[in-house]
Short mmCIF file of C-alpha atoms in Angstrom, two decimals:
data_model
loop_
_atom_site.label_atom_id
_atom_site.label_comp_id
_atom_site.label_asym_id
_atom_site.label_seq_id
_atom_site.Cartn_x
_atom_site.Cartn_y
_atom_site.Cartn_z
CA UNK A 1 0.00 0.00 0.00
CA UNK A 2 1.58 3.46 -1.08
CA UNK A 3 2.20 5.95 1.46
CA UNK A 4 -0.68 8.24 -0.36
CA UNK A 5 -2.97 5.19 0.31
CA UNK A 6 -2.49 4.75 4.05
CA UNK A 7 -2.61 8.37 4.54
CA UNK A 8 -6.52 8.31 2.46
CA UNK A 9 -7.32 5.33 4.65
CA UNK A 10 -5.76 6.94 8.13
CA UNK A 11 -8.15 9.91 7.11
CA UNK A 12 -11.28 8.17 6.41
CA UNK A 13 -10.69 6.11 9.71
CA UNK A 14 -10.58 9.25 11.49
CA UNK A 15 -13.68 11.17 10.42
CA UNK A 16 -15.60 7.70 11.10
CA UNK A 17 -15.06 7.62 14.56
CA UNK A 18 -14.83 11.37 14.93
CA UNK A 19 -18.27 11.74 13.20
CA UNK A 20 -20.67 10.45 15.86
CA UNK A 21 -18.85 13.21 18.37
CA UNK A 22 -19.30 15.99 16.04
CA UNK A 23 -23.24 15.13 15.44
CA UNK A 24 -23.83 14.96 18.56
CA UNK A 25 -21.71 18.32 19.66
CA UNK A 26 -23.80 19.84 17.01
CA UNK A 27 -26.98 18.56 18.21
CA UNK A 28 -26.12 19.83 21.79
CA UNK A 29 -24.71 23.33 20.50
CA UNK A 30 -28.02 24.02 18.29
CA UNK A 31 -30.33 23.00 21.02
CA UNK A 32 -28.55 24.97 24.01
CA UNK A 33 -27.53 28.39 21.32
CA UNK A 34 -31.46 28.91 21.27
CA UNK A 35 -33.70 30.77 23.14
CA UNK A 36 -38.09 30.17 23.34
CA UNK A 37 -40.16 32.74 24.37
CA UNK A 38 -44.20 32.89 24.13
CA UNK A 39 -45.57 36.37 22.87
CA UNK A 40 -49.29 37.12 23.90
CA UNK A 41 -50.61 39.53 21.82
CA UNK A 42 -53.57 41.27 23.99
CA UNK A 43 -57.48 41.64 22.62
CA UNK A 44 -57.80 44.51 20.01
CA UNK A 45 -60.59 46.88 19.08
CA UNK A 46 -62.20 44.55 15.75
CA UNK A 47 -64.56 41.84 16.61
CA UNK A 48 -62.57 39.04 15.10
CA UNK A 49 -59.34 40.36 17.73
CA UNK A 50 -61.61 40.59 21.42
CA UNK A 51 -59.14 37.50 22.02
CA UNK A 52 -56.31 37.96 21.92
CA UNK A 53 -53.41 35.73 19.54
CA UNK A 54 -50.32 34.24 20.72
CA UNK A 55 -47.26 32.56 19.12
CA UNK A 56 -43.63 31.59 19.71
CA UNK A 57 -40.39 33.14 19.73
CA UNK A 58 -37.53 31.03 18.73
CA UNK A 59 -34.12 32.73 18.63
CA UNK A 60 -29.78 31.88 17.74
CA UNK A 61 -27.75 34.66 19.13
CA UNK A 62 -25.06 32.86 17.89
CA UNK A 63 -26.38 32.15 14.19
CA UNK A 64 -28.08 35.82 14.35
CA UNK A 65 -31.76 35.01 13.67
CA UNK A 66 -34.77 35.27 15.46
CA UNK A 67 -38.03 33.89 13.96
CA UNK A 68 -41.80 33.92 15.43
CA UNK A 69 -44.07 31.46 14.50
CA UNK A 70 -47.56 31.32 14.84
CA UNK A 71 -51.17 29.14 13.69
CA UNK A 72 -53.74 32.16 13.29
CA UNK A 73 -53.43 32.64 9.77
CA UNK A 74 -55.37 32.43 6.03
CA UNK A 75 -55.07 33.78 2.69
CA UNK A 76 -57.93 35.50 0.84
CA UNK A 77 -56.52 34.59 -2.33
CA UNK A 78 -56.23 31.13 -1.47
CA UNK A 79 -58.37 28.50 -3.73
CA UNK A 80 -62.27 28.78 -3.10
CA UNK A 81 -61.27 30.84 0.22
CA UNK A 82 -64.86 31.96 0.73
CA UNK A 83 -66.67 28.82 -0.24
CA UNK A 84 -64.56 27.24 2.41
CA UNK A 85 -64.83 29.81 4.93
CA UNK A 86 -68.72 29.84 3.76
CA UNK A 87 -69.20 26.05 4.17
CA UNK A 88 -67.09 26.08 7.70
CA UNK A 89 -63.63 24.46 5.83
CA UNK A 90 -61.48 26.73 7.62
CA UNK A 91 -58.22 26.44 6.26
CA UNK A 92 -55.48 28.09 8.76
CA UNK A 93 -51.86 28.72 8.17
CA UNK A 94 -48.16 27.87 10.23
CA UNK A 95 -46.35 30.87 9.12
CA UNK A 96 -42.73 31.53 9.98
CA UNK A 97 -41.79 35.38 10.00
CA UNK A 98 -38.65 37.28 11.15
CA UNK A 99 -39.50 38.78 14.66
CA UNK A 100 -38.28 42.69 14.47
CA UNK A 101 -40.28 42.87 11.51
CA UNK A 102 -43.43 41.45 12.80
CA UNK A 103 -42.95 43.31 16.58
CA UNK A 104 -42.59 46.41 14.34
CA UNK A 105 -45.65 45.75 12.80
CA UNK A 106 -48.00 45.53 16.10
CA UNK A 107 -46.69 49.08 16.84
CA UNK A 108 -49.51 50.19 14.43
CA UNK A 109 -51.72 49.00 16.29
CA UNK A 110 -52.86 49.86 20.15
CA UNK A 111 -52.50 46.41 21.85
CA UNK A 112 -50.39 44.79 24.14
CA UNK A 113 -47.66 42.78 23.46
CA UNK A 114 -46.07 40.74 26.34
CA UNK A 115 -42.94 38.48 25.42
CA UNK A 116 -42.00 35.52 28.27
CA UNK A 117 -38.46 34.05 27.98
CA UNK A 118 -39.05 30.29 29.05
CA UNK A 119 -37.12 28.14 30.91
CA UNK A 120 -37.01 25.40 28.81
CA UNK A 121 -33.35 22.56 28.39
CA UNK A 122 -31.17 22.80 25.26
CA UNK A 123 -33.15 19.13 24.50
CA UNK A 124 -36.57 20.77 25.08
CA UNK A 125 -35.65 23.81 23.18
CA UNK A 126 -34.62 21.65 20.15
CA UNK A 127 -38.06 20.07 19.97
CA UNK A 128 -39.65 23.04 19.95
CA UNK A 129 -37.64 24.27 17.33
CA UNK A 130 -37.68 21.08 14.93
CA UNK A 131 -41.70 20.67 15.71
CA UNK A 132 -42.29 24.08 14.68
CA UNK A 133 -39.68 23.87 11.32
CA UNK A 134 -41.74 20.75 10.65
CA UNK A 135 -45.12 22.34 10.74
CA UNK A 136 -44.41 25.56 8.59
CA UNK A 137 -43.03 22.92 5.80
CA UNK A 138 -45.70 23.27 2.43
CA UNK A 139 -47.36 19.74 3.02
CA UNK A 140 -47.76 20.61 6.63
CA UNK A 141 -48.68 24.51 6.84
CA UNK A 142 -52.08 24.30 6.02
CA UNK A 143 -54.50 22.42 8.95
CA UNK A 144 -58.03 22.85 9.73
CA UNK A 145 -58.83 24.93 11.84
CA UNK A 146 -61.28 24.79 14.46
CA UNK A 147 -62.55 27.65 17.31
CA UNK A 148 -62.44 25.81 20.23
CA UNK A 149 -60.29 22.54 19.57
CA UNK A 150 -57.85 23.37 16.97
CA UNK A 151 -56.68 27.02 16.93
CA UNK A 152 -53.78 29.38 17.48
CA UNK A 153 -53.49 29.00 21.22
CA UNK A 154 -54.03 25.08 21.20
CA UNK A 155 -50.94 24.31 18.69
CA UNK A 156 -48.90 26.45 20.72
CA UNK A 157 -49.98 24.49 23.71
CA UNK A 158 -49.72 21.29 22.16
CA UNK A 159 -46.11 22.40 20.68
CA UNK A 160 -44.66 23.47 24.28
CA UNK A 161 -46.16 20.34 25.89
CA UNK A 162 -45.00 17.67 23.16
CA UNK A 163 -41.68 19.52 24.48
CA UNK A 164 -41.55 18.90 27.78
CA UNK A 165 -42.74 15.65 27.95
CA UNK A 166 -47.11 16.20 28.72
CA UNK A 167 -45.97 18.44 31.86
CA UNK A 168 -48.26 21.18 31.09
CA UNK A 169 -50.83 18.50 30.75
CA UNK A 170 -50.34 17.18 33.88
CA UNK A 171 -50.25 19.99 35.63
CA UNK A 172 -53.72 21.03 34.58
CA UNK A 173 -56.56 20.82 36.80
CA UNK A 174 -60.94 20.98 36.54
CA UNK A 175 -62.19 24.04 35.40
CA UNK A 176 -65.78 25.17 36.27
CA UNK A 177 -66.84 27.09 33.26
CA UNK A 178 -67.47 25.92 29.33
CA UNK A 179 -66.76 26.49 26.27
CA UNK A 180 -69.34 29.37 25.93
CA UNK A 181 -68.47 30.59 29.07
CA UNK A 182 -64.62 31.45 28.59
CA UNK A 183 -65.63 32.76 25.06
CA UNK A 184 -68.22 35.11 26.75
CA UNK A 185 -65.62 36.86 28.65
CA UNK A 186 -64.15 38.69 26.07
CA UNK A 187 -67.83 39.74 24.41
CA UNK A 188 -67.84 43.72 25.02
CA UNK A 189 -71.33 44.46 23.86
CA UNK A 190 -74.63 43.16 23.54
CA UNK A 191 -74.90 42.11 19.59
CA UNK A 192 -72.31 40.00 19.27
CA UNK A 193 -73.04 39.15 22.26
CA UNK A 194 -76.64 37.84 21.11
CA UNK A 195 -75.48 36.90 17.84
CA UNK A 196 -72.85 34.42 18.41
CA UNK A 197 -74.81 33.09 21.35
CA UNK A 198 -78.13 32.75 18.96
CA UNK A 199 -75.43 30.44 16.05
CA UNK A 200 -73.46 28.34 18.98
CA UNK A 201 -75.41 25.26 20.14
CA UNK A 202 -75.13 22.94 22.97
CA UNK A 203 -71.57 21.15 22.07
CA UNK A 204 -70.15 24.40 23.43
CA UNK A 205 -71.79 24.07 26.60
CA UNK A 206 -70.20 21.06 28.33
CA UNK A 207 -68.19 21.60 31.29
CA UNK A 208 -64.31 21.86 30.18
CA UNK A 209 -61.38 21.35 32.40
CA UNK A 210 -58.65 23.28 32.61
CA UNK A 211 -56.45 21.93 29.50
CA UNK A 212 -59.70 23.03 26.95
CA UNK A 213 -60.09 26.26 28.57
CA UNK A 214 -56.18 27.16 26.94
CA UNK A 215 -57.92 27.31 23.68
CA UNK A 216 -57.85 30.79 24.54
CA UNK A 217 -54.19 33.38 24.32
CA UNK A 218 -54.87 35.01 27.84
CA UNK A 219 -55.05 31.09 29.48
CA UNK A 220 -52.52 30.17 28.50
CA UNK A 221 -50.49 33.06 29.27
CA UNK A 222 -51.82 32.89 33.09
CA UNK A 223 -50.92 28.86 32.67
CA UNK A 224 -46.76 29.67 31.85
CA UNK A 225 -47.06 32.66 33.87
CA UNK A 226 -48.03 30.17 37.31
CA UNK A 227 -46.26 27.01 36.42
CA UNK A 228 -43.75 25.59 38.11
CA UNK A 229 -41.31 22.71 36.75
CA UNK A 230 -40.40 20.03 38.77
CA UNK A 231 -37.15 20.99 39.75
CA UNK A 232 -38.84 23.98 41.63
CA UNK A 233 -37.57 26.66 38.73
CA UNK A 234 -40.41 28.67 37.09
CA UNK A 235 -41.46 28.23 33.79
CA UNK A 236 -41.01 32.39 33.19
CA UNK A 237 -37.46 32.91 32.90
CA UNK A 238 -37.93 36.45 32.39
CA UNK A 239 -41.09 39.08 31.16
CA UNK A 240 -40.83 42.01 28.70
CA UNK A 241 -43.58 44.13 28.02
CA UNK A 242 -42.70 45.34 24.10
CA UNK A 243 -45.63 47.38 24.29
CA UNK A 244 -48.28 48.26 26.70
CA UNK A 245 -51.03 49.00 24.52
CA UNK A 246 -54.96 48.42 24.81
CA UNK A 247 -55.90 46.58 27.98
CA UNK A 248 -59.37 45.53 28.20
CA UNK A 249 -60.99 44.07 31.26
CA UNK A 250 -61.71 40.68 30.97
CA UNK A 251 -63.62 39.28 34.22
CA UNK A 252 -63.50 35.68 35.34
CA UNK A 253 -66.86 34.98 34.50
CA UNK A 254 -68.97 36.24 31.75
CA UNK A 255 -71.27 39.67 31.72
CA UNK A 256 -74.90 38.68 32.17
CA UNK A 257 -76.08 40.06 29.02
CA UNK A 258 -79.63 38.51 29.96
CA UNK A 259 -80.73 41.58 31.27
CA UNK A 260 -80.31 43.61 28.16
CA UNK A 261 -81.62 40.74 26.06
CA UNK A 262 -85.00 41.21 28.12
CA UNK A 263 -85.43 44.85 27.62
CA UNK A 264 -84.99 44.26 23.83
CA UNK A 265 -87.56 41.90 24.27
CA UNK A 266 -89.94 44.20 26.08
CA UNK A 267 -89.46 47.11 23.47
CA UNK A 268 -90.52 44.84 20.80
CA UNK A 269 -93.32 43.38 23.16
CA UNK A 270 -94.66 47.02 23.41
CA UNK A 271 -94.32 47.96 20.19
CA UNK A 272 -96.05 45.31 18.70
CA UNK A 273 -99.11 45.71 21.13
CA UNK A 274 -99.40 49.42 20.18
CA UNK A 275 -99.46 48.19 16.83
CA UNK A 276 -102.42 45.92 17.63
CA UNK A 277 -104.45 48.79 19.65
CA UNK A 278 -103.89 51.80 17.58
CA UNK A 279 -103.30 50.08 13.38
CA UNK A 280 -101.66 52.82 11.39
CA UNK A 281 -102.16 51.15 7.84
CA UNK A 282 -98.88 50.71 5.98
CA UNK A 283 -96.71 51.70 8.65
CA UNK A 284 -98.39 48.54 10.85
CA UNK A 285 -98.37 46.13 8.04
CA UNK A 286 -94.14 47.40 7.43
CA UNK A 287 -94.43 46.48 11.43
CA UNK A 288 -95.11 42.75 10.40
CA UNK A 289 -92.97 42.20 7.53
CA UNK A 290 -90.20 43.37 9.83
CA UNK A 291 -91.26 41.39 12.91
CA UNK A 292 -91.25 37.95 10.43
CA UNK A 293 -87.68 38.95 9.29
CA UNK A 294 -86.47 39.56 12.50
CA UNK A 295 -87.32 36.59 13.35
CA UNK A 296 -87.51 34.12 10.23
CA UNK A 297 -84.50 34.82 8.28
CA UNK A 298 -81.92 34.16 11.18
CA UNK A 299 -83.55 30.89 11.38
CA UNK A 300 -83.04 30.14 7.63
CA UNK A 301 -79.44 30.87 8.06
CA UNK A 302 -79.21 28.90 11.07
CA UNK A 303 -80.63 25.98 9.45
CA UNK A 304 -78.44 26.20 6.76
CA UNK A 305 -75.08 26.22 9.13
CA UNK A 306 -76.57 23.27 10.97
CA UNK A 307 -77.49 20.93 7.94
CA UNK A 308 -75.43 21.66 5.34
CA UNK A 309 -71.94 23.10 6.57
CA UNK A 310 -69.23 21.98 8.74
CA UNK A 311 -69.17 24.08 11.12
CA UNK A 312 -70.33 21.88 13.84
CA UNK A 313 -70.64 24.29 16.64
CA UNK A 314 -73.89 25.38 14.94
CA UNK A 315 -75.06 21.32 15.11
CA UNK A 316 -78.84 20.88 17.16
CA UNK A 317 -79.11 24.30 17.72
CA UNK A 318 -82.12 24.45 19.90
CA UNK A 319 -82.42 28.27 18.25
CA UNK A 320 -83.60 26.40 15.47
CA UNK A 321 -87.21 26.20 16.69
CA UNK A 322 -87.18 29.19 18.69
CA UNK A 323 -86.66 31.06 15.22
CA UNK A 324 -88.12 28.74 12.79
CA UNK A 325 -88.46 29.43 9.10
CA UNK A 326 -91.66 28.10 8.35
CA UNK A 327 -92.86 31.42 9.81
CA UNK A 328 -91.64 32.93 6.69
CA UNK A 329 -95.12 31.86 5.45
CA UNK A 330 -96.34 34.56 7.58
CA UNK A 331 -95.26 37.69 4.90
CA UNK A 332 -98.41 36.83 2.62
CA UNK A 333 -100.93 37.89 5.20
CA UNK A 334 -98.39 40.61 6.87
CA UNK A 335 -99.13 41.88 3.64
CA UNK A 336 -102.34 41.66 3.31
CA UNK A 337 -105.06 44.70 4.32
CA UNK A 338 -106.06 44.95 7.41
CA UNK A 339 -109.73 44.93 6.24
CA UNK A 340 -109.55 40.90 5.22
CA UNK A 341 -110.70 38.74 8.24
CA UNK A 342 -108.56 35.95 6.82
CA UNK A 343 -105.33 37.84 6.71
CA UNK A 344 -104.97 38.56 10.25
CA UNK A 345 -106.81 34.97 11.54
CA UNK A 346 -103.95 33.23 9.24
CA UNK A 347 -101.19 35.93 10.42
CA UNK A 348 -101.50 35.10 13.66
CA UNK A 349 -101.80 31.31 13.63
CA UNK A 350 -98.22 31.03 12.51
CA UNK A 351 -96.88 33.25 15.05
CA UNK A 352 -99.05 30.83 17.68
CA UNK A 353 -96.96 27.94 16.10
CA UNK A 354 -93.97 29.52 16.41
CA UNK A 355 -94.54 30.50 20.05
CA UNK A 356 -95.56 26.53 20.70
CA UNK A 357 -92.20 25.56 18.67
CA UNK A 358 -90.30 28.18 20.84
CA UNK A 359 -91.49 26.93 24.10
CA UNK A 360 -91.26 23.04 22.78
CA UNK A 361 -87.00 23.81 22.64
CA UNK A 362 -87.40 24.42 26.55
CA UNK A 363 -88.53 20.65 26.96
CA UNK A 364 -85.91 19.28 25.26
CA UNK A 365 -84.07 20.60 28.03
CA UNK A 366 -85.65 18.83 30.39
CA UNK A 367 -84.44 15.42 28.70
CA UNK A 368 -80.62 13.54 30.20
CA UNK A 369 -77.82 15.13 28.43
CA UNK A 370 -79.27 17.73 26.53
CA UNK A 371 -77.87 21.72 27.97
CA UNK A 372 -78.02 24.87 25.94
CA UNK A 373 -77.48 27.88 27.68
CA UNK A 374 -79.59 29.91 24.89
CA UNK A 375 -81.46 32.09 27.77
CA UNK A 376 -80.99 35.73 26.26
CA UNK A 377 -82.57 34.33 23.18
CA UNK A 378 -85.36 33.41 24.59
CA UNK A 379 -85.61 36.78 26.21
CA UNK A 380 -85.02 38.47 23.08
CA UNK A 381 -87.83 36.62 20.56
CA UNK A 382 -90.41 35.28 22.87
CA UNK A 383 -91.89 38.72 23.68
CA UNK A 384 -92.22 39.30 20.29
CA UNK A 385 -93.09 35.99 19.63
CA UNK A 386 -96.17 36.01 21.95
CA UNK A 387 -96.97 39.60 21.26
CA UNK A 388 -97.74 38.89 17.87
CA UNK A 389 -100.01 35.70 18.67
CA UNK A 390 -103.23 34.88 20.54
CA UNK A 391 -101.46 35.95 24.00
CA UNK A 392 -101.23 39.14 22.45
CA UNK A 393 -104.54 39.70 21.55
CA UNK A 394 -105.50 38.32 25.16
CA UNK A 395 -103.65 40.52 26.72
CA UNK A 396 -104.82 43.26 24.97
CA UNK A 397 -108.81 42.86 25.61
CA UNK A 398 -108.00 42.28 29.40
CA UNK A 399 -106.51 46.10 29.47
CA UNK A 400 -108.84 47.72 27.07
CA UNK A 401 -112.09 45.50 27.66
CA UNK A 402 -113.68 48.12 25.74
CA UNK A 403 -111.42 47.72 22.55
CA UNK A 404 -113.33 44.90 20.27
CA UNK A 405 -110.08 43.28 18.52
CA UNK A 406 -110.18 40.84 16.04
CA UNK A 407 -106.58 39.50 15.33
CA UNK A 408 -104.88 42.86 13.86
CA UNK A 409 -107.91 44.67 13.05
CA UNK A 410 -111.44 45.87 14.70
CA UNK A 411 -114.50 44.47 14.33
#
């Protein structure tokens, strides 16, 4: 063997057995070089921001980059976006971005940004980093997405815990709220309020414990903020506030919006009697077109969500019957005049069926399993409901006994 020979093979024998050392120096080095922090981005003014968004910081001082990565995501431009969106396909995105960039961006707008260095080992650290990498890859950056189970706060949960081994898991304990519940918190006002309480049905009323609850940013900001790792250290390494910003109050149990849902109620209760007492020709017959679309169409759309989309929150809406849309049936005599006996006797016999559909929902609740906290509804239609039906014209002969009142018109 030539000298040139042995010195090839002398080199090759070296970088075998030199080659497991290096891999796993490198593995080490990458792992303990990085840094992890979870950024909580605080509620903002629009609707679709009231809670909150949260994502991960994952930074090489060493290697000079610094990416955040985050789940909350989608692309108008993306393939049949609003058929999807429409038919309750909601198609998220993992995007990576470079952090300054992105931190520079929420200066624009007035909400607060809270960044918590965690204490995490160079081995935990890596999994973070190579489960993130591997989610933001193009056959993995696109997942469905869901509002309670599968959303921007979840992955990050699932992503830390995968980490370190199911301790935030573990460490979780019962919860006395639901689903509805920790979503109503962050509800500022009474029409969204109403509305996304009137679409939601009863799958978002079972009690949740508190793992479910960190579907939500500010959970499971006050879960790193509390935890404490086995070896007594706290998950927190360190907190910066980048920006102060916008700080709503968020109590620890809901607003009770039923209140305001009952005055509604009452207006339209009024209202509609005056109608009855006092007719004021076209003006009373716009009265009952409107009352029928107030209370008809919502149930169309309903019905639609619950039957023929995915979005299953919507599924056995007890809403359904409260606002059904057979009463859409109603319009042809709403039109009618006043002067026709027929019109009003028919006008009123669908509002009497939808007042017995709308008190039928409140004996479903009285069968095993079956809980939908859909109280301000009630409180909202069923004064309407009834106001517009035979215990409206009832009510109305007992206060004016002298008033002879056939159904919408006098005799």
């Amino acid at each position: 063997m030539s000298l040139k020979q042995k010195t090839l093979l002398l080199i090759l024998i070296l970088f075998l057995s030199l080659s497991p050392l290096w891999a796993g120096t490198r593995s080490f080095g990458v792992g303990d070089d990085l840094s992890v922090s979870l950024m909580v981005i605080g509620p903002g003014m629009p609707l679709y921001v009231w809670w909150g968004h949260i994502g991960l910081i994952v930074e090489n001082k060493k290697m000079n980059w610094s990416y955040f990565y985050d789940f909350g995501n989608f692309s108008f431009e993306a393939d049949h976006f609003y058929r999807n969106f429409a038919m309750g396909r909601l198609y998220y995105l993992k995007v990576r971005s470079r952090t300054e960039p992105y931190l520079r961006y929420l200066t624009w707008f007035n909400r607060k940004v809270a960044i918590y260095d965690l204490n995490l080992t160079a081995g935990e650290k890596q999994a973070v980093y190579e489960e993130l990498e591997e989610g933001i890859k193009p056959e993995n950056r696109t997942y469905l997405y869901h509002h309670y189970e599968d959303n921007c706060s979840t992955r990050i949960r699932d992503t830390l815990d995968h980490a370190m081994n199911g301790e935030l898991h573990d460490a979780c304990g019962d919860y006395a709220l639901t689903f509805r519940d920790q979503s109503n918190r962050f509800i500022r006002s009474f029409w969204p309020y109403l509305l996304l309480n009137y679409l939601q049905g009863p799958s978002v009323d079972k009690k949740i414990g508190q793992w479910e609850a960190l579907f939500l940013p500010r959970e499971l900001e006050k879960m790193v903020q509390t935890h404490i790792r086995p070896d007594g250290t706290p998950l927190v390494k360190k907190t910066n506030i980048y920006q102060e910003g916008l700080t709503p109050y968020i109590p620890e149990i809901p607003f009770p919006w039923w209140g305001a849902a009952f005055l509604w109620g009452m207006l339209l209760f009024f209202i509609t009697l005056g109608f009855r007492v006092i007719p004021y020709g076209k003006l009373t017959a716009l009265w009952r077109v409107f009352s029928v679309l107030l209370t008809a169409l919502p149930g169309v759309f309903l019905c639609f969500m619950m039957f023929f989309t995915d979005h299953d929150v919507t599924h056995w809406n007890l809403n359904a019957l409260i606002t059904c849309p057979v009463l859409l049936g109603a319009l042809v005599p709403a039109l009618r005049c006043g002067k026709s006996a027929d019109a009003p006797r028919n006008y009123e016999r669908f509002w009497n069926m939808q007042a017995f559909l709308a008190l039928f929902s409140l004996l479903f609740k009285l069968l095993p399993g079956v809980v939908q906290d859909n109280g301000a509804v009630l409180f909202f239609y069923l004064p309407l409901i009834l106001a517009h039906g035979s215990a409206g014209t009832a009510l109305v002969r007992v206060l004016i006994p002298t008033l002879k009142i056939y159904p919408w018109s006098r005799k």
